Protein backbone atom coordinates (compact mmCIF):
# COMPACT_ATOMS: atom_id res chain seq x y z
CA UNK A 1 5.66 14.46 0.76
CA UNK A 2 5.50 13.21 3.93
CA UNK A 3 3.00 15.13 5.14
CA UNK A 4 0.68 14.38 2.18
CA UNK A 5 1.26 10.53 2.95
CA UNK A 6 0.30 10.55 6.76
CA UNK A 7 -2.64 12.36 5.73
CA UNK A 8 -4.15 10.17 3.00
CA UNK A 9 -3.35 7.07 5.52
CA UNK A 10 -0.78 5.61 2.80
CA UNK A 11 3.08 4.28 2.39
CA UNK A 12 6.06 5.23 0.52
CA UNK A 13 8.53 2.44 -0.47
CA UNK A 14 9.37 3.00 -3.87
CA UNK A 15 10.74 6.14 -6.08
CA UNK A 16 10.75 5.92 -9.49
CA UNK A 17 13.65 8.03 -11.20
CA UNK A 18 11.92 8.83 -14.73
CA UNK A 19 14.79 11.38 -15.23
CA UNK A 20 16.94 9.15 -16.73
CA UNK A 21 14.25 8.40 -19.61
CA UNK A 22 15.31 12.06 -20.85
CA UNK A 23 19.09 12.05 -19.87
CA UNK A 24 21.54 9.16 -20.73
CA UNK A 25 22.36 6.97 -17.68
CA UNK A 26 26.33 6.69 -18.37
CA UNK A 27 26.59 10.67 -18.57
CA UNK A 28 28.79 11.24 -15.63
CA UNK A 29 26.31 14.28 -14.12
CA UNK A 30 23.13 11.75 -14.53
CA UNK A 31 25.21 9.17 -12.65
CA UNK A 32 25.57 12.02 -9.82
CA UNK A 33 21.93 12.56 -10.07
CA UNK A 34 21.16 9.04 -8.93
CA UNK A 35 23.30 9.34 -6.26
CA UNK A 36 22.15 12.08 -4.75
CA UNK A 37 18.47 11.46 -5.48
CA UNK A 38 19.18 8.05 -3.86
CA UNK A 39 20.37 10.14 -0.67
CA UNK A 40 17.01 12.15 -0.79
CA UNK A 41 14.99 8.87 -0.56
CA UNK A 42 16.81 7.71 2.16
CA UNK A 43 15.14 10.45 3.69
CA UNK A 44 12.00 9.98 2.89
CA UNK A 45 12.27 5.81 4.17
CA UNK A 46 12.25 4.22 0.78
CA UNK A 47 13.42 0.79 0.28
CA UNK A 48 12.93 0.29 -3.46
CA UNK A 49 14.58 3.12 -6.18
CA UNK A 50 13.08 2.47 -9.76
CA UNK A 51 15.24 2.56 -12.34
CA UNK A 52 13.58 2.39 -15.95
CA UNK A 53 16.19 1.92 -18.69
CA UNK A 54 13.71 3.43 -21.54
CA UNK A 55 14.53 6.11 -24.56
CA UNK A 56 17.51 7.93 -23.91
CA UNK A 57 19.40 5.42 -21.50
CA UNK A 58 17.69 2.10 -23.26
CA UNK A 59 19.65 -0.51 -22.49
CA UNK A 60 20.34 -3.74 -24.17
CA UNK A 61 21.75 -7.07 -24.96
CA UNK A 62 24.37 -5.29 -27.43
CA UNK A 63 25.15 -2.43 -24.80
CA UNK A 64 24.77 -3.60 -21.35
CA UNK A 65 28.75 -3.76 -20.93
CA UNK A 66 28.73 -0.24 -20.57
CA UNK A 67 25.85 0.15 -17.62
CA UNK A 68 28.21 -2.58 -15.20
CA UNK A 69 30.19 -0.25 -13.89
CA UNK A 70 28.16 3.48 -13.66
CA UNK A 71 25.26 0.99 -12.27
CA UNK A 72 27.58 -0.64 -9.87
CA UNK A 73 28.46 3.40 -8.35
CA UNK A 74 24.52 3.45 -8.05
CA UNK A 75 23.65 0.48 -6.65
CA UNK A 76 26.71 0.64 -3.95
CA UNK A 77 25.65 4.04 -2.47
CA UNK A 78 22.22 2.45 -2.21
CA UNK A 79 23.10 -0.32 -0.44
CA UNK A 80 24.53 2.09 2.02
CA UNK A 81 21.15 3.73 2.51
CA UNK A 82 19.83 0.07 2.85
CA UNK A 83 17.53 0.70 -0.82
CA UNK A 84 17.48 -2.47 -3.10
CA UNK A 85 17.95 -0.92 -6.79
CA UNK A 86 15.24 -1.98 -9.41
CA UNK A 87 16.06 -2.21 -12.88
CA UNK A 88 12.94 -1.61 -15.17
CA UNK A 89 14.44 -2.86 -18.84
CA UNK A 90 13.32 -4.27 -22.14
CA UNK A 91 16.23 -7.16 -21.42
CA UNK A 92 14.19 -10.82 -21.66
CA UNK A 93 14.79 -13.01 -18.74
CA UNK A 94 17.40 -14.38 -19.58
CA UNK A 95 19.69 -11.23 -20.83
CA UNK A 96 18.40 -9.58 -17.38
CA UNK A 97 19.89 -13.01 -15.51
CA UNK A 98 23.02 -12.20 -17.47
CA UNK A 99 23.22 -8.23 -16.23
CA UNK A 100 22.39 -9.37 -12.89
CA UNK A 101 25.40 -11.41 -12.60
CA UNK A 102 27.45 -8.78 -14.18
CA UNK A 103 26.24 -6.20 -11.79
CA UNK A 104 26.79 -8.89 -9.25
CA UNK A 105 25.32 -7.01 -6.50
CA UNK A 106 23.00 -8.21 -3.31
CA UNK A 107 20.90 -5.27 -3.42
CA UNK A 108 20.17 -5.10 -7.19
CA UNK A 109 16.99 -6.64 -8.55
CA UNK A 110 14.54 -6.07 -11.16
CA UNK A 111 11.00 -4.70 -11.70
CA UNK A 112 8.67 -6.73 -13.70
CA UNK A 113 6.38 -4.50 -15.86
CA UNK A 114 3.46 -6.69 -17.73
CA UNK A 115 2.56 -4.38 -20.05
CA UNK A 116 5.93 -3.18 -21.28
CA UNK A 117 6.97 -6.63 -21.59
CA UNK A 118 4.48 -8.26 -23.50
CA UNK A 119 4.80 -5.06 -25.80
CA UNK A 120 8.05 -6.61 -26.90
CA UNK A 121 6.46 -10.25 -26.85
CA UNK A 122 8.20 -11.58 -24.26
CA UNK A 123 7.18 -14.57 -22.48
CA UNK A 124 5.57 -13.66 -19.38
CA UNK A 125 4.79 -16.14 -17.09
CA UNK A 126 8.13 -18.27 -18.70
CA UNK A 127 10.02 -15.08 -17.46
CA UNK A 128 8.70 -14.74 -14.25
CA UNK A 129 9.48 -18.52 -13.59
CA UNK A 130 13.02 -17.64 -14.56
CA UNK A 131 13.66 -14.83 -12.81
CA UNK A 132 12.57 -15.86 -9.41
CA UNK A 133 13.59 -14.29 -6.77
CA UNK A 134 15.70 -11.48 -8.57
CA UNK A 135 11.81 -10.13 -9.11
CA UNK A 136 11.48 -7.33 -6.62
CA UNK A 137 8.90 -5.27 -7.49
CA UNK A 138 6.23 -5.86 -10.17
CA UNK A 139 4.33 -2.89 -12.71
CA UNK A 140 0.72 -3.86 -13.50
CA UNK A 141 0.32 -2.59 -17.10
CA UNK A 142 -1.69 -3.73 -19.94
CA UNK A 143 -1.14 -2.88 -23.88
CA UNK A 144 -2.95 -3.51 -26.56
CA UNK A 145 -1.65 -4.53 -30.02
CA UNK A 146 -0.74 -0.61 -31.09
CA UNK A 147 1.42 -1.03 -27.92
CA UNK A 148 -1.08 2.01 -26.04
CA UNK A 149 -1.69 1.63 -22.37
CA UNK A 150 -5.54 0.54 -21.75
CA UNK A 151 -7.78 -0.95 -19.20
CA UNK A 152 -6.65 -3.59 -17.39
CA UNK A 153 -7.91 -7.08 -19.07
CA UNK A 154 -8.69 -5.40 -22.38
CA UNK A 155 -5.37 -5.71 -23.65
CA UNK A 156 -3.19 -8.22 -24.86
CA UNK A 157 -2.18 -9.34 -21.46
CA UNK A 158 -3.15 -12.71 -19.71
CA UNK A 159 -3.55 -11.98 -15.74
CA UNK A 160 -4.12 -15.46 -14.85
CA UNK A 161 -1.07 -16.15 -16.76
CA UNK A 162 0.83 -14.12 -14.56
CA UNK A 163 -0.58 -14.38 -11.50
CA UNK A 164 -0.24 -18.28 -11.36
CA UNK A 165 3.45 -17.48 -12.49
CA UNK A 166 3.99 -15.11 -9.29
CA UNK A 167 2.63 -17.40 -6.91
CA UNK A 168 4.59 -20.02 -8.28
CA UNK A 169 7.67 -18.02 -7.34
CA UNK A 170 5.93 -17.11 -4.09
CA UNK A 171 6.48 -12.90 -4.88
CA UNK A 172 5.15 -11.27 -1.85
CA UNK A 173 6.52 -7.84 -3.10
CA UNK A 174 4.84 -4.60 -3.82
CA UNK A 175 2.84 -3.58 -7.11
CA UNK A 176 2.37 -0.70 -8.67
CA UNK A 177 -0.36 -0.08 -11.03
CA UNK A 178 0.30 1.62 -14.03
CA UNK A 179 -2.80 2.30 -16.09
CA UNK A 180 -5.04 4.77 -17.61
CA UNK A 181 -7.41 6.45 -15.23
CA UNK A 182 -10.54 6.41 -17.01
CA UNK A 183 -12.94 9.25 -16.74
CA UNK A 184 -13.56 8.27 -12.57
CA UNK A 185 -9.83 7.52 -11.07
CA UNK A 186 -11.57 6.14 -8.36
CA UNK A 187 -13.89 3.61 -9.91
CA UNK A 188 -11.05 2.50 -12.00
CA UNK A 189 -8.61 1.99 -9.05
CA UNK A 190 -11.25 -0.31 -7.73
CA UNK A 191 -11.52 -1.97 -10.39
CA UNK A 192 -7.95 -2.92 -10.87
CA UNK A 193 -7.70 -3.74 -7.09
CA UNK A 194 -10.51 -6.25 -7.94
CA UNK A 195 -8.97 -7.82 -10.86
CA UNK A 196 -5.82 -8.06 -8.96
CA UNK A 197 -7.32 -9.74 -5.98
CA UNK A 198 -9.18 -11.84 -8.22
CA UNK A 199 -6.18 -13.63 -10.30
CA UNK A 200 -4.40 -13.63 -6.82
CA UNK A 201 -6.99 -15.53 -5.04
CA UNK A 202 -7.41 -18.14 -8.03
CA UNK A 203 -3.85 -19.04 -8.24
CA UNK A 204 -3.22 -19.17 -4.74
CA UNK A 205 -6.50 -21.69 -4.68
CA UNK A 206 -5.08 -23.55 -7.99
CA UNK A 207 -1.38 -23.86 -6.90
């Protein structure tokens, strides 16, 4: 991995532990899977581990109680390793304020995924406002209304929206696009670098 990122001229700051979409989170061997992935990253210089509450280890306003503790285990050995945990959830802002101060952690944050929220019509750019600094990594992601990923901007989405709402928070973090690939990866990664840079440079100009 490290080889194939010195290579291609790019960084590694995030992992993203999708295993826990498959295996319940408060399983004590999927617990011990975080850790120890966790200890892998270290090794590999990340600063942000992903964790996306989805499917199997969903997790929500009626059952947070039971993710404190198991994500407190996590979260502790990362702040060891110096890695700030990112929760990915389907929690609005203001149940993910709530689990934050549960967790009640320095190095626990969350991600903010566009497309996954407004899936669940949240209010974007009213969340981001909210969350504020607890925002530590974003997803770009757009859905359309039979909740299926698609180009960026021909969804349901509003970029400006939520680009104006970053700034206003002044989010310097990462972002990670996830988004279809089209038939020429490469033509559509420009093209979502564009539209990125684009709602970027008209909030910062509007703010």
């Amino acid at each position: 991995i490290k080889k194939l990122v010195k290579d291609n001229d790019l960084t590694l700051h995030a992992l993203c532990n999708d295993y826990i979409v498959e295996h319940l989170f408060l399983d004590e061997s999927v617990v011990q899977q975080n850790i120890a992935l966790i200890k892998q990253g270290k090794n590999l210089g990340i600063e942000k581990y992903i964790m996306p509450f989805f499917e199997s280890s969903e997790l929500s306003a009626d059952n947070m109680q039971k993710y404190i503790e198991p994500l407190r285990r996590v979260a502790r050995v990362a702040y060891d390793e110096n890695i700030t945990v990112c929760l990915e959830t389907v929690l609005t802002g203001k149940e993910l304020i709530k689990l934050l101060k549960l967790i009640d952690l320095p190095n626990v944050k969350a991600v903010y995924d566009t497309g996954n929220r407004i899936a669940f019509g949240h209010d974007l750019p009213g969340d981001i406002r909210l969350l504020g600094d607890a925002i530590a990594h974003v997803h770009i992601k757009d859905k359309n209304s039979d909740n299926k990923n698609v180009l960026l901007g021909t969804g349901l989405v509003n970029f400006e929206n939520v680009f104006c709402a970053l700034n206003d928070i002044n989010y310097s973090g990462p972002y990670t696009f996830e988004t279809p690939r089209g038939s020429n990866p490469i033509n559509t990664a420009k093209y979502n670098m564009n539209l990125v840079n684009f709602f970027k440079s008209n909030a910062e100009i509007n703010a």
